[in-house]
Amino acid sequence: MGTYFWISFFTILIQLMTATVKSQQLIESQLNLPSCPGPDPTLNYRPVIGIVSHPGDGASGRLNNGTDVSYIAASYVKFAEMAGARVIPLIYTEPPEILNQKLNLVNGVIFTGGRVKDGLYFEVVKGIFQKVLEKNDAGEHFPLLAICLGFELLTMIISKDNNILEEFSAANQASTVQFVENVKLERTVFGRFPSVLIKKMSTDCLVMQNHHFGISPERLQANKDLCSFFRILTTSTDKKNKVYVSTAQARRYPVTAVQWHPEKNVFEWRSSQIPHTEDAIQVTQHVANYFVSEARKSSNKPAPSKLLDNLIYNYSPSFAGKAGGSFDEVYLFSPRPALSSL
């Protein structure tokens, strides 16, 4: 009986000691696990995007009929935010020195859609575009995404021809995009798109068009300045079967121009033509991810205090859709003293 007791006792003791050793080994192995790799030190993980405001209130005066008011559709702001960026509004009516100082706070710029192609707005867009080129020429990676009207304005500015645009019937139209034969998509806006989504973009109406002007491939290629600056990635067809350039990428600069509206698929609901399928949502997400990933390559990291005073968070959007506007939400800007001295 005594022998059995001691055998049982030592068996249990050995089991406990074995369990303790294994537990200690497990803890040590966990402590020795490699830590998470650090972020790439060459990238900026707090990118800020500047979005240029457009004349008007985005609702045909229903929200504000002032002659000096401007707006940014909230969909552009959300578009940048969905890919991990913050936004500073570049209010086109602000003094040039303020706009230039704000450009030194951001890591990339968006030219939005709209209608105005002349006056102060045109000159401001032209000046900002020149600053974009200068920053890149000086060695700072500084991307630009030009959407719809933004593409049209670049076409006019680069060609030095304010009459170069052609009329197209592509208002309120969901469409496909046709990729140029043998086009290389690496390091372009489409570079990270899954191949299956690229194929669907050629067969399914996954992008939203809303424009009356544009440029045909023939006219772009016939213009020496445009042809040397851009290479055509895609074309699309309007309601009258006229073909226009729908996506172009700069050859030497991180400048992307799209005639279509990548922001609308996720954030605008005023038109029943806007595609909201899962594939269409992926298109928006991939374009946003690409543009913000380009902005992360910018080494510009201004003082946080100056950023905070000028971010879009200092403003509140208005429900334009309820007022019958073209957008669901807009940010409105009236001339006033700057939020900070910058």
Coordinates of C-alpha atoms in Angstrom, one line a residue:
M1 CA 0.0 0.0 0.0
G2 CA 2.9 2.4 1.0
T3 CA 4.7 1.5 -2.2
Y4 CA 1.7 2.3 -4.4
F5 CA 1.3 5.6 -2.6
W6 CA 4.8 6.7 -3.3
I7 CA 4.7 5.6 -6.9
S8 CA 1.5 7.6 -7.5
F9 CA 3.0 10.6 -5.7
F10 CA 6.2 10.7 -7.8
T11 CA 4.2 10.1 -11.0
I12 CA 2.0 13.1 -10.3
L13 CA 5.1 15.2 -9.2
I14 CA 6.9 14.3 -12.5
Q15 CA 3.8 15.3 -14.5
L16 CA 3.6 18.6 -12.7
M17 CA 7.2 19.3 -13.3
T18 CA 7.0 18.4 -16.9
A19 CA 3.9 20.6 -17.4
T20 CA 5.8 23.5 -15.7
V21 CA 8.8 23.1 -17.9
K22 CA 6.6 23.0 -21.1
S23 CA 4.7 26.1 -19.9
Q24 CA 8.0 28.0 -19.3
Q25 CA 9.3 27.0 -22.7
L26 CA 6.1 28.1 -24.3
I27 CA 6.3 31.5 -22.6
E28 CA 9.9 31.9 -23.6
S29 CA 9.1 31.0 -27.2
Q30 CA 6.4 33.6 -27.3
L31 CA 8.7 36.2 -25.8
N32 CA 11.2 35.4 -28.5
L33 CA 8.7 35.8 -31.4
P34 CA 9.9 38.3 -34.0
S35 CA 8.2 41.7 -33.5
C36 CA 6.0 43.3 -36.2
P37 CA 8.1 44.8 -38.9
G38 CA 8.4 48.6 -38.7
P39 CA 6.7 50.8 -41.4
D40 CA 8.7 51.8 -44.4
P41 CA 10.7 54.9 -43.3
T42 CA 10.6 56.3 -46.8
L43 CA 6.8 56.6 -46.8
N44 CA 4.6 59.2 -45.2
Y45 CA 1.8 57.5 -43.3
R46 CA -0.1 60.7 -42.5
P47 CA -0.8 62.0 -46.0
V48 CA -2.9 65.1 -46.5
I49 CA -4.7 65.9 -49.8
G50 CA -5.5 69.4 -51.1
I51 CA -8.8 69.6 -52.9
V52 CA -9.5 72.8 -55.0
S53 CA -13.0 74.3 -54.4
H54 CA -15.2 75.1 -57.4
P55 CA -17.3 78.3 -57.9
G56 CA -20.9 78.2 -56.8
D57 CA -22.7 76.2 -54.1
G58 CA -23.2 72.9 -56.0
A59 CA -27.0 73.4 -55.8
S60 CA -27.8 76.1 -58.4
G61 CA -27.9 78.7 -55.6
R62 CA -30.4 76.9 -53.4
L63 CA -27.9 76.8 -50.5
N64 CA -26.0 80.0 -51.1
N65 CA -26.5 82.3 -54.1
G66 CA -23.5 84.5 -53.3
T67 CA -21.3 85.4 -56.2
D68 CA -18.1 84.6 -54.3
V69 CA -19.1 81.3 -52.7
S70 CA -17.4 78.1 -53.7
Y71 CA -17.9 74.4 -52.8
I72 CA -16.3 71.0 -52.6
A73 CA -18.6 68.0 -52.9
A74 CA -18.2 65.9 -49.8
S75 CA -17.8 62.8 -52.0
Y76 CA -14.3 64.0 -53.0
V77 CA -13.4 64.4 -49.3
K78 CA -14.7 61.0 -48.4
F79 CA -12.9 59.5 -51.4
A80 CA -9.5 60.7 -50.1
E81 CA -10.4 59.7 -46.5
M82 CA -11.4 56.1 -47.5
A83 CA -7.8 55.4 -48.5
G84 CA -6.3 56.8 -45.4
A85 CA -5.7 60.5 -46.1
R86 CA -6.9 63.8 -44.5
V87 CA -8.0 66.8 -46.5
I88 CA -7.3 70.5 -46.6
P89 CA -9.6 72.6 -48.8
L90 CA -7.8 74.8 -51.3
I91 CA -10.3 77.6 -51.5
Y92 CA -9.8 79.1 -54.9
T93 CA -10.9 82.7 -53.8
E94 CA -8.2 82.9 -51.2
P95 CA -5.2 85.1 -51.8
P96 CA -2.4 83.4 -53.8
E97 CA 0.0 83.6 -50.9
I98 CA -2.4 81.6 -48.7
L99 CA -3.0 79.0 -51.4
N100 CA 0.7 78.6 -51.9
Q101 CA 1.2 78.2 -48.2
K102 CA -1.5 75.6 -48.1
L103 CA 0.1 73.7 -50.9
N104 CA 3.1 73.3 -48.6
L105 CA 0.9 71.5 -46.1
V106 CA -0.4 68.8 -48.5
N107 CA 1.1 65.8 -50.2
G108 CA -1.1 65.8 -53.3
V109 CA -3.9 67.6 -55.0
I110 CA -7.3 66.8 -56.5
F111 CA -9.0 68.9 -59.3
T112 CA -12.7 68.1 -59.1
G113 CA -15.5 68.0 -61.6
G114 CA -17.6 71.0 -62.4
R115 CA -18.4 73.4 -65.2
V116 CA -16.3 76.6 -65.0
K117 CA -13.4 76.9 -67.5
D118 CA -12.5 80.5 -67.3
G119 CA -11.9 83.5 -65.1
L120 CA -10.2 83.4 -61.7
Y121 CA -10.9 79.7 -61.2
F122 CA -9.1 78.7 -64.4
E123 CA -6.1 80.9 -63.5
V124 CA -5.9 79.4 -60.0
V125 CA -6.1 75.8 -61.3
K126 CA -3.4 76.7 -63.9
G127 CA -1.2 78.1 -61.2
I128 CA -1.6 75.1 -58.9
F129 CA -0.8 72.8 -61.8
Q130 CA 2.4 74.7 -62.4
K131 CA 3.3 74.3 -58.7
V132 CA 2.6 70.5 -59.0
L133 CA 5.1 70.3 -61.8
E134 CA 7.7 72.5 -60.0
K135 CA 7.5 70.4 -56.9
N136 CA 8.1 67.2 -58.8
D137 CA 10.9 68.8 -60.9
A138 CA 12.5 69.8 -57.6
G139 CA 12.5 66.2 -56.4
E140 CA 9.4 66.1 -54.2
H141 CA 6.9 63.4 -55.2
F142 CA 3.7 65.3 -55.5
P143 CA 0.7 63.6 -57.2
L144 CA -2.3 65.1 -58.9
L145 CA -5.6 63.5 -59.7
A146 CA -7.7 65.5 -62.2
I147 CA -11.3 64.3 -62.4
C148 CA -13.8 65.2 -65.3
L149 CA -13.6 69.0 -65.5
G150 CA -10.1 68.7 -64.0
F151 CA -9.0 66.6 -66.9
E152 CA -10.6 69.1 -69.3
L153 CA -8.7 72.0 -67.7
L154 CA -5.4 70.1 -67.9
T155 CA -6.1 69.5 -71.6
M156 CA -6.6 73.3 -72.2
I157 CA -3.6 74.3 -70.0
I158 CA -1.1 71.8 -71.4
S159 CA -2.1 72.4 -75.1
K160 CA -2.2 76.2 -74.5
D161 CA -5.5 76.1 -76.5
N162 CA -8.7 77.0 -74.7
N163 CA -10.7 75.8 -77.7
I164 CA -9.2 72.3 -78.0
L165 CA -12.1 70.5 -76.2
E166 CA -14.8 68.7 -78.3
E167 CA -18.4 68.2 -77.4
F168 CA -19.6 64.8 -76.3
S169 CA -23.0 63.5 -75.1
A170 CA -21.9 61.7 -71.9
A171 CA -24.0 63.4 -69.2
N172 CA -25.4 61.2 -66.6
Q173 CA -24.1 58.0 -68.2
A174 CA -22.7 54.9 -66.7
S175 CA -20.1 53.4 -69.1
T176 CA -17.4 50.9 -69.7
V177 CA -13.7 51.8 -70.4
Q178 CA -11.8 50.3 -73.2
F179 CA -8.1 49.8 -72.6
V180 CA -5.7 50.8 -75.3
E181 CA -4.3 47.8 -77.1
N182 CA -1.0 46.5 -75.6
V183 CA -1.1 49.3 -73.0
K184 CA 1.2 48.8 -70.0
L185 CA -0.7 49.3 -66.7
E186 CA 2.1 48.9 -64.3
R187 CA 2.7 52.0 -62.2
T188 CA -0.5 53.5 -63.3
V189 CA -3.9 54.0 -61.6
F190 CA -4.9 50.6 -62.8
G191 CA -1.6 48.9 -61.8
R192 CA -3.1 47.2 -58.7
F193 CA -6.5 46.3 -60.1
P194 CA -7.2 42.6 -60.1
S195 CA -7.1 41.3 -63.6
V196 CA -10.7 40.1 -63.4
L197 CA -11.8 43.7 -62.5
I198 CA -9.9 45.1 -65.4
K199 CA -11.8 42.7 -67.7
K200 CA -15.1 43.6 -66.2
M201 CA -14.4 47.3 -66.7
S202 CA -14.3 46.7 -70.5
T203 CA -17.7 44.8 -70.5
D204 CA -19.7 46.2 -67.5
C205 CA -20.7 49.8 -66.9
L206 CA -18.6 50.3 -63.8
V207 CA -17.7 54.0 -64.1
M208 CA -19.9 57.1 -64.1
Q209 CA -19.6 59.8 -66.8
N210 CA -21.1 63.2 -66.5
H211 CA -19.7 65.6 -69.0
H212 CA -20.4 67.5 -72.2
F213 CA -16.8 68.0 -73.2
G214 CA -13.7 66.0 -73.6
I215 CA -11.0 65.1 -76.2
S216 CA -10.8 62.4 -78.8
P217 CA -7.8 60.2 -79.0
E218 CA -7.1 61.5 -82.5
R219 CA -7.0 65.1 -81.3
L220 CA -4.9 64.4 -78.3
Q221 CA -2.4 62.5 -80.3
A222 CA -2.3 65.2 -82.9
N223 CA -1.3 67.8 -80.4
K224 CA 2.4 67.8 -79.7
D225 CA 2.2 69.1 -76.2
L226 CA -0.6 66.8 -75.1
C227 CA 1.0 63.8 -76.7
S228 CA 4.3 64.4 -75.1
F229 CA 2.8 64.9 -71.7
F230 CA 0.1 62.2 -71.6
R231 CA -0.2 58.6 -72.7
I232 CA -3.7 57.3 -73.2
L233 CA -4.8 54.4 -71.0
T234 CA -8.5 54.0 -71.8
T235 CA -11.2 55.4 -74.1
S236 CA -15.0 55.4 -73.7
T237 CA -17.9 56.0 -76.0
D238 CA -20.7 58.5 -75.5
K239 CA -24.4 58.2 -76.2
K240 CA -23.8 59.0 -79.9
N241 CA -21.0 56.5 -80.3
K242 CA -18.3 59.1 -80.3
V243 CA -15.0 58.0 -78.7
Y244 CA -13.1 60.1 -76.2
V245 CA -10.2 59.7 -73.9
S246 CA -11.4 58.5 -70.5
T247 CA -8.1 57.9 -68.7
A248 CA -4.7 59.3 -69.3
Q249 CA -1.4 59.2 -67.3
A250 CA 1.4 61.6 -67.4
R251 CA 4.7 60.2 -68.9
R252 CA 7.1 61.9 -66.5
Y253 CA 4.9 63.1 -63.6
P254 CA 2.6 61.4 -61.0
V255 CA -0.4 63.0 -62.7
T256 CA -3.5 61.0 -63.5
A257 CA -6.5 62.4 -65.4
V258 CA -9.9 60.6 -65.6
Q259 CA -12.9 61.9 -67.5
W260 CA -15.1 59.7 -65.3
H261 CA -16.0 60.1 -61.6
P262 CA -14.4 57.5 -59.3
E263 CA -15.9 59.1 -56.2
K264 CA -19.5 58.8 -57.2
N265 CA -19.9 55.0 -57.0
V266 CA -19.6 55.0 -53.3
F267 CA -20.7 58.4 -52.1
E268 CA -23.3 59.9 -54.5
W269 CA -26.9 58.8 -54.8
R270 CA -28.7 61.6 -56.7
S271 CA -28.7 59.8 -60.0
S272 CA -30.1 56.3 -60.6
Q273 CA -27.4 55.9 -63.3
I274 CA -24.5 55.8 -60.8
P275 CA -23.3 52.2 -60.5
H276 CA -23.3 50.9 -57.0
T277 CA -22.5 47.2 -57.6
E278 CA -19.7 45.5 -55.6
D279 CA -17.4 45.7 -58.7
A280 CA -18.1 49.5 -59.0
I281 CA -17.3 50.0 -55.4
Q282 CA -14.0 48.1 -55.9
V283 CA -13.2 50.5 -58.8
T284 CA -13.6 53.5 -56.5
Q285 CA -11.6 51.9 -53.7
H286 CA -8.7 50.9 -56.0
V287 CA -8.4 54.4 -57.5
A288 CA -8.5 56.0 -54.1
N289 CA -5.9 53.6 -52.8
Y290 CA -3.6 54.3 -55.7
F291 CA -3.8 58.0 -55.4
V292 CA -3.2 58.1 -51.7
S293 CA -0.4 55.6 -52.0
E294 CA 1.3 58.1 -54.4
A295 CA 0.8 60.8 -51.8
R296 CA 2.5 58.7 -49.2
K297 CA 5.7 59.0 -51.3
S298 CA 5.7 62.7 -50.5
S299 CA 8.3 63.6 -47.8
N300 CA 6.5 66.8 -46.8
K301 CA 5.6 66.6 -43.1
P302 CA 4.5 70.1 -41.9
A303 CA 3.9 71.0 -38.2
P304 CA 0.8 69.3 -36.9
S305 CA -0.5 72.6 -35.5
K306 CA -0.7 74.2 -38.9
L307 CA -2.4 71.1 -40.3
L308 CA -5.1 71.1 -37.6
D309 CA -6.1 74.7 -38.2
N310 CA -6.7 74.1 -41.9
L311 CA -8.1 70.6 -42.2
I312 CA -11.6 70.1 -43.6
Y313 CA -12.7 69.1 -40.1
N314 CA -13.0 72.9 -39.4
Y315 CA -16.0 73.0 -41.7
S316 CA -19.4 71.2 -41.7
P317 CA -21.0 69.8 -44.9
S318 CA -24.5 70.9 -46.0
F319 CA -27.2 68.4 -47.2
A320 CA -27.4 69.6 -50.8
G321 CA -29.4 66.6 -52.0
K322 CA -32.3 67.6 -49.9
A323 CA -32.2 71.0 -51.5
G324 CA -32.3 69.5 -54.9
G325 CA -28.5 69.9 -55.6
S326 CA -26.4 67.8 -57.8
F327 CA -24.6 66.2 -54.8
D328 CA -25.7 64.7 -51.6
E329 CA -23.4 66.8 -49.4
V330 CA -21.2 69.8 -50.1
Y331 CA -18.8 71.9 -48.1
L332 CA -19.4 75.6 -48.7
F333 CA -16.7 78.3 -48.5
S334 CA -17.1 82.1 -48.4
P335 CA -14.2 84.5 -48.4
R336 CA -13.1 85.1 -44.8
P337 CA -9.8 85.5 -42.9
A338 CA -7.7 82.4 -42.9
L339 CA -8.2 79.9 -40.1
S340 CA -4.5 80.3 -39.2
S341 CA -1.6 82.5 -40.2
L342 CA 0.1 79.4 -41.7

